[in-house]
Amino acid sequence: MTVDPVTLEVFRNGITTVSEEMNSTLIRSSYSPNIKERKDCSCAVFDADGELLAQAENIPVHLGAMPFSVAAALDAFPASSLEPGDGIVVNDPFHGGAHLPDVTLVSPVFVDGSVIAFVANRAHHADIGGTQASSIATDATTIYQEGLRIPPVQLSEGGDPNEDLLSVLLANVRTPTERRGDLRAQGAANDAGRRRFTDLVAEHGATTVTAAAEELKAYAERRMEAALEALPDGTYSFQDVIEDDGRGTTDLPVAVTVRIDGASVTVDFTGSAPQTTGPLNAVFAVTASATYYALRAVTDPEIPPNAGCYRPIDIVAPEGTIVNAEVPAAVVGGNLEVSQRVTDVVLGALADCVPERVPAAGQGTMNNVTFGGTDPETGAQYAFYETQGGGFGAHPTGDGLDGVHVHMSNTMNTPAEVLQTAYPLAVKRYELRPDSGGAGEYRGGLGLRRDIEVRGHQPTCSLLAERHRKRPYGLAGGAPGAPGRHFLIRDGETVELPAKTAMELEAGDIVSIQTPGGGGYGEPTARDTAAVRADVAAGKVSKAAAEQYYDVSVPDSE
């Protein structure tokens, strides 16, 4: 069946709306601040073969990896074995997942007794067990220490929850009520997706919807091929490092060679470090997700993000490396930190191909922070997890954004009011870091400082970050961004902390998270003098830095 362009565009917008309504439902009905406030979740729609059709544009590291979870779910439960109301849950990184806190729920959509599509969502649960609260085990050396590992299993059958599975899952987490609530929210999101997809079928007919789905994938494939053909053919390489794995191994290379040949591209990570002892290992799905994101950003972000869009992209990631780890590697930081470095190196390679399209490096880390313990007011266990924003890299036509989540995270922060209401914690300081953006004709975005105080109890805390030694790179003569730093403030004394650490805290302790700035773009002396003075007036650049890097004199009156 031929689908005319108008019908195809109506279908494309309709299917995207399905995924967006799913995402809104998940956020509104969730229990945890991590999903409700930070929006650490993603939703997507797949065809009857499990190929991606549309997604709500939320968390890049979720979205490129979710098709691997759907494929694993369908390998375990083929469409012919499913019934209306079934739901398959999975978080196993070695069976389609990314890291254990990201739990994916996959549900079939039935029309006239047959599966016509699948809807799926992925939500970051603030705790899934393991040795450390919030399941960010900075000291883990195997997957078994990181939390409850769930292969593809049925969470619901015919609309009825699998209470035996739920009882096992909830017995292994610190916050069972919150986990049950977030899982129910995931189910509600998929219910909304099923309803809206069947509405599309009722409006257009199953034959038209099926044909439009195939044509939409083919259209995205043609768009990506055309975008790749417009790039200069050639081989482009770049290398950066993961600073350390938290277990003593330092400077782990992440290397890439990008080969563009007409309408196709090969992204080869040969030369990357072998998988390491600590939890800084990424599974293939995470590496693929970061690669897809970087290529879409540089080619044409308006290409519909579906299975067809990714067909011209071939990814080579040697098994047993930090970009394609094997069992029993610890992987929680692979999803969080290695994904960021994969993005950095792919963009770095493409900067030699199309320099006018590529920004300098952003902060290059998610700045993961967790607290866990017993709330002194309620007596209940709590698990707080948050990523922190930082500087976005400057680009060929402008400054980088200040204090934002960069590339693979794209979440929000936890508002101070919510944090202080939901947890026995307090935000004592929250501000931009002056002089943290790399100098350049266009300045890198500023990092953040967020100081969190412990109130009335003795929790555990873990920190997992990067870019504390290796600063985010600048481009075209721009300076690198400032590195990140962590501090513990206790009884008026300040002690610097490692980028990856776990510790016991006392009541009144303050943990200060100071995030990296983005790299600058272009020679600093080419920056407009008025822009430098405006930055000084706004407190973003000090007078000393204005004179040192930009050769701009700022009178004391300014």
PDB file of C-alpha atoms in Angstrom, residues 374-492:
ATOM      1  CA  THR A 374      16.648   6.639  57.878  1.00  0.00           C
ATOM      2  CA  ASP A 375      14.519   9.761  57.947  1.00  0.00           C
ATOM      3  CA  PRO A 376      14.530  10.919  61.588  1.00  0.00           C
ATOM      4  CA  GLU A 377      10.987  12.311  61.298  1.00  0.00           C
ATOM      5  CA  THR A 378       9.293   9.237  59.801  1.00  0.00           C
ATOM      6  CA  GLY A 379      11.612   6.392  60.746  1.00  0.00           C
ATOM      7  CA  ALA A 380      11.432   5.177  57.138  1.00  0.00           C
ATOM      8  CA  GLN A 381      14.317   4.422  54.825  1.00  0.00           C
ATOM      9  CA  TYR A 382      14.925   6.882  52.017  1.00  0.00           C
ATOM     10  CA  ALA A 383      17.129   6.920  48.920  1.00  0.00           C
ATOM     11  CA  PHE A 384      17.925  10.214  47.200  1.00  0.00           C
ATOM     12  CA  TYR A 385      19.528  10.301  43.752  1.00  0.00           C
ATOM     13  CA  GLU A 386      20.314  13.267  41.576  1.00  0.00           C
ATOM     14  CA  THR A 387      22.485  14.292  38.659  1.00  0.00           C
ATOM     15  CA  GLN A 388      23.842  17.833  38.473  1.00  0.00           C
ATOM     16  CA  GLY A 389      23.969  20.272  35.589  1.00  0.00           C
ATOM     17  CA  GLY A 390      27.134  21.977  34.381  1.00  0.00           C
ATOM     18  CA  GLY A 391      28.476  23.938  31.447  1.00  0.00           C
ATOM     19  CA  PHE A 392      27.553  23.281  27.824  1.00  0.00           C
ATOM     20  CA  GLY A 393      30.337  23.743  25.300  1.00  0.00           C
ATOM     21  CA  ALA A 394      30.541  26.930  23.256  1.00  0.00           C
ATOM     22  CA  HIS A 395      29.828  26.574  19.538  1.00  0.00           C
ATOM     23  CA  PRO A 396      30.804  28.349  16.305  1.00  0.00           C
ATOM     24  CA  THR A 397      28.080  30.965  16.670  1.00  0.00           C
ATOM     25  CA  GLY A 398      27.576  31.473  20.391  1.00  0.00           C
ATOM     26  CA  ASP A 399      28.335  30.856  24.051  1.00  0.00           C
ATOM     27  CA  GLY A 400      27.571  27.591  25.771  1.00  0.00           C
ATOM     28  CA  LEU A 401      24.584  27.415  28.112  1.00  0.00           C
ATOM     29  CA  ASP A 402      25.235  27.826  31.836  1.00  0.00           C
ATOM     30  CA  GLY A 403      24.213  25.249  34.420  1.00  0.00           C
ATOM     31  CA  VAL A 404      22.359  22.707  32.279  1.00  0.00           C
ATOM     32  CA  HIS A 405      22.334  18.950  31.954  1.00  0.00           C
ATOM     33  CA  VAL A 406      24.467  18.117  28.952  1.00  0.00           C
ATOM     34  CA  HIS A 407      24.094  15.516  26.194  1.00  0.00           C
ATOM     35  CA  MET A 408      23.165  12.079  27.529  1.00  0.00           C
ATOM     36  CA  SER A 409      21.366  13.055  30.750  1.00  0.00           C
ATOM     37  CA  ASN A 410      18.944  15.881  29.832  1.00  0.00           C
ATOM     38  CA  THR A 411      17.087  15.627  33.127  1.00  0.00           C
ATOM     39  CA  MET A 412      15.909  18.444  35.368  1.00  0.00           C
ATOM     40  CA  ASN A 413      17.242  19.152  38.847  1.00  0.00           C
ATOM     41  CA  THR A 414      15.387  18.360  42.050  1.00  0.00           C
ATOM     42  CA  PRO A 415      13.950  21.726  43.154  1.00  0.00           C
ATOM     43  CA  ALA A 416      15.329  22.771  46.531  1.00  0.00           C
ATOM     44  CA  GLU A 417      11.806  22.986  47.964  1.00  0.00           C
ATOM     45  CA  VAL A 418      11.021  19.398  46.902  1.00  0.00           C
ATOM     46  CA  LEU A 419      14.368  18.068  48.097  1.00  0.00           C
ATOM     47  CA  GLN A 420      13.901  19.612  51.525  1.00  0.00           C
ATOM     48  CA  THR A 421      10.302  18.381  51.803  1.00  0.00           C
ATOM     49  CA  ALA A 422      10.910  14.809  50.653  1.00  0.00           C
ATOM     50  CA  TYR A 423      14.252  14.117  52.370  1.00  0.00           C
ATOM     51  CA  PRO A 424      16.074  15.026  55.617  1.00  0.00           C
ATOM     52  CA  LEU A 425      18.424  17.225  53.592  1.00  0.00           C
ATOM     53  CA  ALA A 426      18.748  20.940  52.886  1.00  0.00           C
ATOM     54  CA  VAL A 427      20.170  22.947  49.997  1.00  0.00           C
ATOM     55  CA  LYS A 428      22.459  25.546  51.554  1.00  0.00           C
ATOM     56  CA  ARG A 429      23.923  27.016  48.387  1.00  0.00           C
ATOM     57  CA  TYR A 430      23.026  26.789  44.692  1.00  0.00           C
ATOM     58  CA  GLU A 431      24.766  29.030  42.175  1.00  0.00           C
ATOM     59  CA  LEU A 432      26.813  29.280  39.006  1.00  0.00           C
ATOM     60  CA  ARG A 433      30.605  28.916  39.267  1.00  0.00           C
ATOM     61  CA  PRO A 434      32.330  32.089  38.004  1.00  0.00           C
ATOM     62  CA  ASP A 435      35.260  31.555  35.602  1.00  0.00           C
ATOM     63  CA  SER A 436      34.377  27.890  35.073  1.00  0.00           C
ATOM     64  CA  GLY A 437      33.470  28.270  31.382  1.00  0.00           C
ATOM     65  CA  GLY A 438      36.401  27.877  28.987  1.00  0.00           C
ATOM     66  CA  ALA A 439      37.606  31.166  27.498  1.00  0.00           C
ATOM     67  CA  GLY A 440      37.096  31.703  23.794  1.00  0.00           C
ATOM     68  CA  GLU A 441      35.616  33.951  21.155  1.00  0.00           C
ATOM     69  CA  TYR A 442      32.528  32.224  22.482  1.00  0.00           C
ATOM     70  CA  ARG A 443      32.642  31.313  26.169  1.00  0.00           C
ATOM     71  CA  GLY A 444      31.906  27.858  27.496  1.00  0.00           C
ATOM     72  CA  GLY A 445      28.907  27.519  29.779  1.00  0.00           C
ATOM     73  CA  LEU A 446      29.401  27.812  33.531  1.00  0.00           C
ATOM     74  CA  GLY A 447      29.311  24.911  35.943  1.00  0.00           C
ATOM     75  CA  LEU A 448      27.215  24.852  39.124  1.00  0.00           C
ATOM     76  CA  ARG A 449      27.831  24.729  42.840  1.00  0.00           C
ATOM     77  CA  ARG A 450      25.240  22.907  44.938  1.00  0.00           C
ATOM     78  CA  ASP A 451      25.820  22.442  48.672  1.00  0.00           C
ATOM     79  CA  ILE A 452      23.590  19.864  50.413  1.00  0.00           C
ATOM     80  CA  GLU A 453      23.418  19.650  54.223  1.00  0.00           C
ATOM     81  CA  VAL A 454      22.493  16.586  56.273  1.00  0.00           C
ATOM     82  CA  ARG A 455      19.713  17.178  58.816  1.00  0.00           C
ATOM     83  CA  GLY A 456      19.366  15.171  62.032  1.00  0.00           C
ATOM     84  CA  HIS A 457      20.719  11.773  60.978  1.00  0.00           C
ATOM     85  CA  GLN A 458      23.803   9.898  59.764  1.00  0.00           C
ATOM     86  CA  PRO A 459      23.330   8.847  56.127  1.00  0.00           C
ATOM     87  CA  THR A 460      25.585   7.290  53.571  1.00  0.00           C
ATOM     88  CA  CYS A 461      26.597   9.337  50.539  1.00  0.00           C
ATOM     89  CA  SER A 462      28.156   8.349  47.244  1.00  0.00           C
ATOM     90  CA  LEU A 463      29.598  10.514  44.492  1.00  0.00           C
ATOM     91  CA  LEU A 464      30.290   9.393  40.943  1.00  0.00           C
ATOM     92  CA  ALA A 465      31.657  11.966  38.535  1.00  0.00           C
ATOM     93  CA  GLU A 466      34.265  12.630  35.858  1.00  0.00           C
ATOM     94  CA  ARG A 467      36.197  15.617  34.503  1.00  0.00           C
ATOM     95  CA  HIS A 468      37.967  16.325  37.789  1.00  0.00           C
ATOM     96  CA  ARG A 469      41.414  16.038  36.146  1.00  0.00           C
ATOM     97  CA  LYS A 470      40.830  15.995  32.383  1.00  0.00           C
ATOM     98  CA  ARG A 471      39.073  19.242  31.584  1.00  0.00           C
ATOM     99  CA  PRO A 472      36.333  19.497  28.891  1.00  0.00           C
ATOM    100  CA  TYR A 473      38.127  20.331  25.652  1.00  0.00           C
ATOM    101  CA  GLY A 474      37.828  23.591  23.750  1.00  0.00           C
ATOM    102  CA  LEU A 475      37.794  23.867  19.963  1.00  0.00           C
ATOM    103  CA  ALA A 476      39.327  26.219  17.377  1.00  0.00           C
ATOM    104  CA  GLY A 477      41.638  27.787  19.942  1.00  0.00           C
ATOM    105  CA  GLY A 478      39.135  27.879  22.778  1.00  0.00           C
ATOM    106  CA  ALA A 479      40.292  27.028  26.308  1.00  0.00           C
ATOM    107  CA  PRO A 480      39.036  23.968  28.198  1.00  0.00           C
ATOM    108  CA  GLY A 481      36.365  24.304  30.839  1.00  0.00           C
ATOM    109  CA  ALA A 482      37.188  24.235  34.534  1.00  0.00           C
ATOM    110  CA  PRO A 483      37.309  20.791  36.170  1.00  0.00           C
ATOM    111  CA  GLY A 484      34.710  19.628  38.663  1.00  0.00           C
ATOM    112  CA  ARG A 485      35.384  19.323  42.396  1.00  0.00           C
ATOM    113  CA  HIS A 486      33.745  17.793  45.492  1.00  0.00           C
ATOM    114  CA  PHE A 487      34.168  18.921  49.089  1.00  0.00           C
ATOM    115  CA  LEU A 488      33.043  17.789  52.538  1.00  0.00           C
ATOM    116  CA  ILE A 489      32.442  20.654  54.967  1.00  0.00           C
ATOM    117  CA  ARG A 490      32.389  19.469  58.588  1.00  0.00           C
ATOM    118  CA  ASP A 491      32.646  21.638  61.707  1.00  0.00           C
ATOM    119  CA  GLY A 492      33.948  24.554  59.667  1.00  0.00           C
TER     120      GLY A 492
END
